[in-house]
PDB file of C-alpha atoms in Angstrom:
ATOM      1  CA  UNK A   1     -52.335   4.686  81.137  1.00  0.00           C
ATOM      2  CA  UNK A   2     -49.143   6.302  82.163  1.00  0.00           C
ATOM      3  CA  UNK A   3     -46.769   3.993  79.966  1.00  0.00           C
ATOM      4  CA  UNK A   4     -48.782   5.549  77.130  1.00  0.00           C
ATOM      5  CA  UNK A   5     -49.008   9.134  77.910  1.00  0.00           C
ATOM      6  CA  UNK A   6     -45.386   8.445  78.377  1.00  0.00           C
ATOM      7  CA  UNK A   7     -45.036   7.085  75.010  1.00  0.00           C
ATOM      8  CA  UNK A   8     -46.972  10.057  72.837  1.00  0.00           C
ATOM      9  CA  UNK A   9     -44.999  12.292  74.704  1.00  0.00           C
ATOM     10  CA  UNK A  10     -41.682  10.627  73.704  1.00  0.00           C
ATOM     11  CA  UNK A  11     -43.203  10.229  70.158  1.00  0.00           C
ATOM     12  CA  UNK A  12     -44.053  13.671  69.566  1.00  0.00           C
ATOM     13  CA  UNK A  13     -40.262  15.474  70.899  1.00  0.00           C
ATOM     14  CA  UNK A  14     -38.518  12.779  68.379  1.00  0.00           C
ATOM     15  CA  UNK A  15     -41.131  13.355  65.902  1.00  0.00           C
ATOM     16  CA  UNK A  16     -40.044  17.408  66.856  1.00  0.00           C
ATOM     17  CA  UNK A  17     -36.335  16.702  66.662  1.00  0.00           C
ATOM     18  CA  UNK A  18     -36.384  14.421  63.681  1.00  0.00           C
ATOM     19  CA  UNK A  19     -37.597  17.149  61.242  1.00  0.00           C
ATOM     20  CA  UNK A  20     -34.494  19.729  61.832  1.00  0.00           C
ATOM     21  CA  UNK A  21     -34.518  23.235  61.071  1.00  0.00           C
ATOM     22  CA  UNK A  22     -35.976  24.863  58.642  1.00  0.00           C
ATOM     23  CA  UNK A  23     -34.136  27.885  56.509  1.00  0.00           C
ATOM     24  CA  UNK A  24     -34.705  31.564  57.633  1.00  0.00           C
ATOM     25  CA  UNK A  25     -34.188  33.123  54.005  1.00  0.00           C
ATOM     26  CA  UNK A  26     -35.949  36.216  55.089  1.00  0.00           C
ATOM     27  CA  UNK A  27     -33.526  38.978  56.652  1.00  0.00           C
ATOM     28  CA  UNK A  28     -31.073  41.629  55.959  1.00  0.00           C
ATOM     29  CA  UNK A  29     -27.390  40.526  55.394  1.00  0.00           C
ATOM     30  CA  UNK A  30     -24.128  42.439  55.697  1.00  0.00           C
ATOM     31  CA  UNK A  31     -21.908  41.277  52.516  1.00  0.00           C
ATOM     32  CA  UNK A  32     -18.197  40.518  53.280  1.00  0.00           C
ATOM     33  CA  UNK A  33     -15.572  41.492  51.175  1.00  0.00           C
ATOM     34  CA  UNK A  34     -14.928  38.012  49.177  1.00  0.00           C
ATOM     35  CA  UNK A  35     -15.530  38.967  45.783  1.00  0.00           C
ATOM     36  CA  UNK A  36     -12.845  40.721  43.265  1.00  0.00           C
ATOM     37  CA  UNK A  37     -14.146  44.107  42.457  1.00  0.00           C
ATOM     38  CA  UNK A  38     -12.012  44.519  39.332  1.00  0.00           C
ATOM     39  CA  UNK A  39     -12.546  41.298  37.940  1.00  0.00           C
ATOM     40  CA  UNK A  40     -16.562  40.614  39.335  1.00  0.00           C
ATOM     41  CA  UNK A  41     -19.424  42.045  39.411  1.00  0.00           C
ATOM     42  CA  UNK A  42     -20.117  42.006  43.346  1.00  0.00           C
ATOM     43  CA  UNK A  43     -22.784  42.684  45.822  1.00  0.00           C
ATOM     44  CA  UNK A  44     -21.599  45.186  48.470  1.00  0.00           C
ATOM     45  CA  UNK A  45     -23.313  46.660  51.914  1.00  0.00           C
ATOM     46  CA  UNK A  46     -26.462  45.443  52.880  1.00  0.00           C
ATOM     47  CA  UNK A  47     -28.259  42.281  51.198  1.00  0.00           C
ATOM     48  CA  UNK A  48     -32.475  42.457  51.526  1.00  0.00           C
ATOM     49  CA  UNK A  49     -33.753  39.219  51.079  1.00  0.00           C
ATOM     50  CA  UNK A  50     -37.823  39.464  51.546  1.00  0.00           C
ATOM     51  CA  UNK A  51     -40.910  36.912  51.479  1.00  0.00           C
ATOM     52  CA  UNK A  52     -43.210  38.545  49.592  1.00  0.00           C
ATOM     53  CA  UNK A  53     -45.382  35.542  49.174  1.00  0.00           C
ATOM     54  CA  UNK A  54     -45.381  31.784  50.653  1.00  0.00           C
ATOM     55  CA  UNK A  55     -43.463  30.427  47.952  1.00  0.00           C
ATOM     56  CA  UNK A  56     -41.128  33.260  46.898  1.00  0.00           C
ATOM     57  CA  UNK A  57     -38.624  35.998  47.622  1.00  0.00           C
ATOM     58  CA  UNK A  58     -36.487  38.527  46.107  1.00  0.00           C
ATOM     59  CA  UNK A  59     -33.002  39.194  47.058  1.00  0.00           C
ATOM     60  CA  UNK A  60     -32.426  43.680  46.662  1.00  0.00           C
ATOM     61  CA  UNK A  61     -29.112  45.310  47.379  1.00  0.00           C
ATOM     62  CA  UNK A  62     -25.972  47.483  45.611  1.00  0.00           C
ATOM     63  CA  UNK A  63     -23.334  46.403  42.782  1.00  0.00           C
ATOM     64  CA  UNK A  64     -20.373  47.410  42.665  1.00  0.00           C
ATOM     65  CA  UNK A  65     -17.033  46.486  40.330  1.00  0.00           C
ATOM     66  CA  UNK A  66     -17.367  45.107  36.993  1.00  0.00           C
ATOM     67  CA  UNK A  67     -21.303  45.341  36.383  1.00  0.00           C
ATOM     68  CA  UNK A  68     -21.275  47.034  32.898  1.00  0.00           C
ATOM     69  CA  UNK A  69     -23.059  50.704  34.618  1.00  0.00           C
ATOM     70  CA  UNK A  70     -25.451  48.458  36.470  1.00  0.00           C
ATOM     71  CA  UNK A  71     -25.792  50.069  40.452  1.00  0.00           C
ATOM     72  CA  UNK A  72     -28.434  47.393  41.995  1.00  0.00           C
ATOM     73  CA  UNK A  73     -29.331  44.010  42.318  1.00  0.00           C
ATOM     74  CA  UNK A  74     -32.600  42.762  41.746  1.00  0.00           C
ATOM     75  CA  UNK A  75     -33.802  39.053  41.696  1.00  0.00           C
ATOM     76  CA  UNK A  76     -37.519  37.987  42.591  1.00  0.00           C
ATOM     77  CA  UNK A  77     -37.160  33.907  42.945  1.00  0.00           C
ATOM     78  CA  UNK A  78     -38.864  30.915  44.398  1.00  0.00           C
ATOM     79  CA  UNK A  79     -38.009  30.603  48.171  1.00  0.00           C
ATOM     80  CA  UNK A  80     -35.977  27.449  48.476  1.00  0.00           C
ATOM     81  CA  UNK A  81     -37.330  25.008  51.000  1.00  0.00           C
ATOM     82  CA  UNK A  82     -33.834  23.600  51.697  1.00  0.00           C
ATOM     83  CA  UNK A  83     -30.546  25.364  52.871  1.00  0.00           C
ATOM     84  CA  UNK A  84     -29.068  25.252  49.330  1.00  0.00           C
ATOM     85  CA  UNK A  85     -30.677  26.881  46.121  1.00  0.00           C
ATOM     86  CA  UNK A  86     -29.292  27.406  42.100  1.00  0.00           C
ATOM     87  CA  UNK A  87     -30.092  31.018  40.949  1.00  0.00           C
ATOM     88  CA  UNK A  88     -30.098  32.328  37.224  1.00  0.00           C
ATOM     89  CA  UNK A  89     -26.932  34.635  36.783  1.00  0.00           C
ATOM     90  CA  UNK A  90     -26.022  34.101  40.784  1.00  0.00           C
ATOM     91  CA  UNK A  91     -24.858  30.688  40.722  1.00  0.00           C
ATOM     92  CA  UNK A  92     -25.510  28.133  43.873  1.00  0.00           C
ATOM     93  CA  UNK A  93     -26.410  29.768  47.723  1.00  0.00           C
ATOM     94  CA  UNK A  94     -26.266  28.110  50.129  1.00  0.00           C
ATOM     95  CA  UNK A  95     -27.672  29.213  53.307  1.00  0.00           C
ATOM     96  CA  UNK A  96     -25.843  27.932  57.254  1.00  0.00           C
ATOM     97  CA  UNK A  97     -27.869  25.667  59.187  1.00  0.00           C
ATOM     98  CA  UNK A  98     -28.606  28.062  61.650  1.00  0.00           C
ATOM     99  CA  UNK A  99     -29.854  30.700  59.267  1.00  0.00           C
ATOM    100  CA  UNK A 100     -26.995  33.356  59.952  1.00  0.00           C
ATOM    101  CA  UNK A 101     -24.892  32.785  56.615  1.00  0.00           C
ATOM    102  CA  UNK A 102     -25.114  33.473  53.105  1.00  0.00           C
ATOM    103  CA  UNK A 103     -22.599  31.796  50.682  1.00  0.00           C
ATOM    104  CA  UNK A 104     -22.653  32.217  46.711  1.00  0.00           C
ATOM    105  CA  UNK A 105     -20.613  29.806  44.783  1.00  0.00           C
ATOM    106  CA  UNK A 106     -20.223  31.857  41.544  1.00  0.00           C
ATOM    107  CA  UNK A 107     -20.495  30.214  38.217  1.00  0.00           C
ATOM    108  CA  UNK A 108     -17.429  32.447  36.754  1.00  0.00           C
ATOM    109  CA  UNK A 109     -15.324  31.278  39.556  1.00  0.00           C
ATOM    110  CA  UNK A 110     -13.602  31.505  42.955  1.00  0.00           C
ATOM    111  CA  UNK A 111     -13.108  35.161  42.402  1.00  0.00           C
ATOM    112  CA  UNK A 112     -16.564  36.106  42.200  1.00  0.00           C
ATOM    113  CA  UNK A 113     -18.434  34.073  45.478  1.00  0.00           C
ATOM    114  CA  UNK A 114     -19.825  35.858  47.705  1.00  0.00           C
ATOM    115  CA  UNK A 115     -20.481  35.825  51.719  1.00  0.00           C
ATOM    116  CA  UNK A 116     -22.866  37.823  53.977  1.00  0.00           C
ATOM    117  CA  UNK A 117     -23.771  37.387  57.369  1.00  0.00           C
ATOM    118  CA  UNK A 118     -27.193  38.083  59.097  1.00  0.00           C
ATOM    119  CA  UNK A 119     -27.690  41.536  60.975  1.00  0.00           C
ATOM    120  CA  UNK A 120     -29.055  41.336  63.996  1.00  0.00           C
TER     121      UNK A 120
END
């Protein structure tokens, strides 16, 4: 009896442990200054990213540089299950492992990623 209340005890923390994290889209992000202002369109100050349902988000917050009169940011999206995600317009974002960083891999170039980091 004990050897197998041992064993579903054992099976159930690696079962626990073998499944990882999971990605915290949901927050508000400081951006850091990354992107090229006079040669980008960037995001600047505070990024809002928001569930709004159990499959999606949008990501909310201020342009600034090369954005053609444009002043904010938009973008209602399916909420990635993974830490990585491709976005119309926004390129690949990838999201750290423990939840805390944002990082946009532009499609027009070094120049143009982005970083933000969680507020806490």
């Amino acid at each position: 009896m004990f050897y197998s209340l041992f064993f579903l005890i054992t099976l159930s923390i690696a079962t626990g442990l073998s499944h990882g994290t999971k990605p915290n889209w949901s927050g508000s992000f400081t951006v850091t200054p990354l992107c090229n202002r006079e040669v980008c369109c960037c995001l600047s100050g505070e990024v809002q990213v928001k569930e709004v349902a159990y499959f999606f988000m949008t990501l909310s917050g201020k342009l600034v540089g090369q954005c053609n009169g444009l002043s904010t940011f938009f973008l209602p999206t399916m909420k990635p299950s993974t830490f990585s995600t491709k976005l119309p317009i926004v390129g690949v974002m990838n999201l750290s492992e423990d939840s805390s960083t944002v990082t946009v891999e532009s499609p027009l170039g070094l120049q143009c990623n982005g970083r933000a980091v969680r507020q806490l």
